[in-house]
């Protein structure tokens, strides 16, 4: 997460949306798998995941006879009986209200039949698709400021960037007026030329960090710390702790 420091004020720049790489997205926004290549996705905390399809785009262009779909979630647990998991009869999966413990490997096995034209012999074919889902955080404290708005992060991001632009424009306009009108009385608060600057401060909320090696396709994202790591403060690094088996840990037991 990036923060703007504007004069003495700290303004959070909230990254928007989820990210996905190494996969194929259709016009409807479905995320298809790729055989032999895990698909990495980054989902906003408290947002729904994209719709994952237990199939690749090439397979959709072919006839698929008697398909069945088996989804397995993190820790190799079948995804049944969980009200946060929505699986359709056509093998599409969506995770609702994504939280840190829901991060991890989601695997779907597609089974279908092929029939030899010469002998009419049937054969069952299985194809596995892997999706690695991580969560990127909401800025600490901002949800309450938005009165529980569904689009709190996006609204906050928009409003803060607007505030930054307006403050910048105010000082630039003030400087122009007093540089071209020498009869003006200098106000108590005035702009000193070349004193205005904006700098970025990098930080992540506890339980999250940045890892360019692991998340090279989202190197600037604050991503939930994986098993074996933790982050107790707003640092951008997940520290090692081998006894941790969960995502989003903030301490090492």
XYZ file of C-alpha atoms in Angstrom:
253
model
C 0.000 0.000 0.000
C 1.328 3.430 -0.876
C 0.850 6.554 1.163
C 1.180 10.146 0.042
C 2.764 12.555 2.505
C 1.441 15.992 1.629
C 2.998 18.725 3.739
C 2.163 17.513 7.270
C -0.755 15.303 6.258
C -0.573 11.587 5.476
C -2.853 10.460 2.655
C -3.306 6.790 1.822
C -3.211 5.747 -1.804
C -5.344 2.630 -2.018
C -4.695 0.230 -4.835
C -7.910 -0.798 -6.530
C -9.330 -3.995 -7.873
C -8.019 -7.485 -7.979
C -5.232 -8.633 -10.239
C -4.788 -11.739 -12.287
C -1.918 -12.885 -14.457
C -0.985 -15.984 -16.435
C -4.640 -16.661 -17.156
C -7.216 -15.765 -19.746
C -10.147 -13.452 -19.069
C -13.268 -13.457 -21.218
C -15.669 -10.627 -21.973
C -17.818 -11.749 -19.035
C -14.844 -11.476 -16.685
C -14.476 -15.214 -16.123
C -10.985 -16.455 -15.256
C -10.005 -19.643 -17.088
C -7.244 -21.984 -16.014
C -4.151 -23.046 -17.908
C -3.079 -26.701 -17.863
C 0.231 -27.069 -16.025
C 0.424 -23.380 -15.087
C -1.041 -22.168 -11.762
C -3.051 -18.982 -12.158
C -2.298 -16.287 -9.560
C -5.070 -13.916 -8.503
C -5.163 -11.064 -5.991
C -8.515 -10.287 -4.406
C -9.477 -7.310 -2.277
C -10.185 -8.033 1.349
C -13.970 -8.246 1.942
C -14.657 -8.403 -1.807
C -15.832 -11.294 -3.963
C -13.283 -13.164 -6.035
C -13.521 -13.265 -9.829
C -15.451 -16.205 -11.248
C -13.052 -19.104 -11.784
C -13.869 -21.602 -14.515
C -12.813 -25.246 -14.302
C -11.713 -25.292 -17.929
C -9.306 -23.604 -20.323
C -10.356 -21.529 -23.317
C -9.203 -24.134 -25.843
C -11.401 -26.764 -24.195
C -14.444 -24.456 -24.455
C -14.072 -24.502 -28.239
C -14.400 -28.296 -28.303
C -17.211 -30.666 -27.499
C -17.037 -31.847 -23.890
C -19.025 -35.013 -23.209
C -20.481 -35.631 -19.725
C -18.241 -33.175 -17.861
C -17.936 -33.329 -14.066
C -16.087 -30.886 -11.821
C -14.361 -31.424 -8.484
C -13.113 -28.364 -6.598
C -10.668 -28.714 -3.705
C -9.670 -25.746 -1.560
C -6.706 -24.802 0.632
C -5.338 -27.657 2.760
C -6.813 -30.051 0.174
C -10.302 -29.778 1.672
C -13.374 -30.359 -0.545
C -15.257 -27.117 -1.075
C -18.615 -28.216 0.255
C -20.782 -26.890 3.053
C -19.142 -23.446 3.040
C -21.522 -20.519 2.624
C -18.688 -18.344 1.316
C -18.056 -20.691 -1.615
C -20.401 -20.612 -4.586
C -19.939 -23.431 -7.128
C -22.254 -23.776 -10.120
C -23.221 -26.964 -11.922
C -21.005 -25.906 -14.832
C -17.850 -25.798 -12.725
C -17.647 -22.076 -11.994
C -16.448 -20.988 -8.559
C -16.632 -17.685 -6.699
C -15.463 -16.919 -3.156
C -17.629 -14.338 -1.384
C -16.390 -11.758 1.137
C -12.762 -12.841 0.795
C -10.782 -13.054 4.055
C -7.172 -13.950 4.845
C -7.841 -17.618 5.818
C -9.463 -18.205 2.422
C -6.127 -17.602 0.660
C -4.303 -20.506 -0.878
C -4.459 -23.109 -3.623
C -7.811 -23.859 -5.266
C -7.735 -26.886 -7.543
C -10.385 -28.134 -9.925
C -10.334 -31.457 -11.765
C -12.374 -31.605 -14.941
C -13.420 -35.097 -16.016
C -15.030 -35.774 -19.386
C -15.455 -38.563 -21.918
C -13.957 -39.008 -25.353
C -15.353 -41.424 -27.908
C -13.343 -43.052 -30.699
C -15.257 -42.732 -33.944
C -14.100 -46.115 -35.274
C -14.872 -48.310 -32.274
C -17.195 -46.082 -30.226
C -14.900 -46.819 -27.296
C -15.326 -44.385 -24.435
C -12.438 -43.057 -22.388
C -12.508 -40.809 -19.316
C -10.040 -37.911 -19.490
C -9.085 -35.792 -16.471
C -7.514 -32.320 -16.522
C -6.387 -30.386 -13.464
C -6.447 -26.594 -13.126
C -4.747 -24.715 -10.265
C -5.604 -21.222 -9.012
C -3.495 -19.510 -6.322
C -5.628 -16.846 -4.643
C -4.132 -14.189 -2.383
C -5.762 -11.203 -0.683
C -4.613 -7.599 -0.710
C -5.722 -5.461 2.232
C -7.897 -2.551 3.021
C -6.170 0.453 4.600
C -6.422 0.200 8.424
C -9.221 2.302 9.867
C -10.692 3.537 6.622
C -13.705 1.227 6.587
C -15.223 2.958 9.595
C -14.635 6.351 7.978
C -16.754 5.257 5.025
C -19.716 4.215 7.201
C -19.459 0.629 5.993
C -19.850 1.636 2.330
C -19.578 -1.315 -0.050
C -17.192 0.663 -2.253
C -15.358 2.270 0.652
C -11.853 1.651 -0.675
C -12.608 2.944 -4.148
C -14.462 5.985 -2.807
C -11.678 6.775 -0.346
C -9.044 6.463 -3.038
C -10.965 8.800 -5.340
C -11.639 11.380 -2.627
C -8.057 11.461 -1.361
C -6.581 11.870 -4.810
C -9.065 14.692 -5.427
C -7.986 16.349 -2.156
C -4.330 16.055 -3.153
C -5.020 17.648 -6.540
C -7.064 20.485 -5.027
C -4.462 21.299 -2.375
C -1.777 21.316 -5.030
C -3.860 23.563 -7.281
C -4.601 25.937 -4.381
C -0.928 26.527 -3.627
C 0.023 26.855 -7.268
C -2.778 29.369 -7.883
C -1.811 31.354 -4.800
C 1.791 31.513 -5.922
C 0.770 32.725 -9.373
C -1.460 35.501 -7.958
C 1.179 36.905 -5.605
C 3.902 36.682 -8.233
C 1.831 38.795 -10.641
C 0.043 41.199 -8.295
C 2.502 43.060 -6.081
C -0.235 45.095 -4.358
C -1.604 42.025 -2.598
C -1.005 41.680 1.134
C 0.817 38.468 1.917
C -1.513 36.240 4.019
C -0.475 34.561 7.242
C -0.379 31.219 5.406
C 1.293 31.495 2.046
C 3.130 29.374 -0.440
C 6.919 29.476 -0.506
C 8.098 28.727 -4.006
C 9.607 25.252 -4.492
C 8.591 24.183 -0.976
C 5.657 22.029 -2.069
C 6.457 18.369 -2.511
C 4.775 14.972 -2.461
C 6.573 11.839 -1.344
C 5.453 8.248 -1.001
C 5.732 6.108 2.112
C 5.542 2.364 1.687
C 3.698 0.328 4.293
C 1.384 -2.650 4.674
C -1.080 -3.502 7.403
C -0.088 -6.230 9.922
C -0.296 -9.686 8.390
C 0.613 -8.411 4.922
C 3.806 -7.653 3.048
C 5.482 -7.316 -0.333
C 7.530 -9.985 -2.039
C 8.760 -9.235 -5.544
C 10.117 -12.754 -5.958
C 6.894 -14.537 -5.033
C 4.555 -11.945 -6.510
C 6.569 -10.581 -9.424
C 3.382 -9.821 -11.343
C 2.143 -7.681 -8.460
C 5.415 -6.505 -6.913
C 3.994 -3.263 -5.461
C 0.978 -4.987 -3.872
C 0.563 -5.657 -0.174
C -0.264 -9.361 -0.201
C -1.294 -11.561 2.712
C 1.651 -13.282 4.413
C 1.657 -16.979 3.598
C 2.185 -19.964 5.896
C 5.614 -19.873 7.515
C 5.698 -16.062 7.638
C 4.148 -13.191 9.619
C 4.164 -9.404 9.900
C 3.458 -7.783 13.305
C 3.395 -4.147 12.193
C 3.148 -1.871 9.147
C 6.432 -3.019 7.650
C 6.424 -4.262 4.040
C 8.244 -7.529 4.813
C 6.755 -10.823 5.978
C 9.176 -12.356 8.512
C 9.941 -16.063 8.721
C 8.269 -18.245 11.381
C 8.205 -21.950 10.524
C 5.507 -22.808 13.099
C 2.855 -20.691 11.346
C 0.430 -22.666 9.186
C -2.083 -19.937 8.316
C -2.316 -16.903 6.057
C -2.237 -13.383 7.477
C -0.397 -14.103 10.730
C 0.577 -11.064 12.841
C 2.740 -12.855 15.407
C 5.035 -15.867 15.738
C 3.835 -18.280 18.451
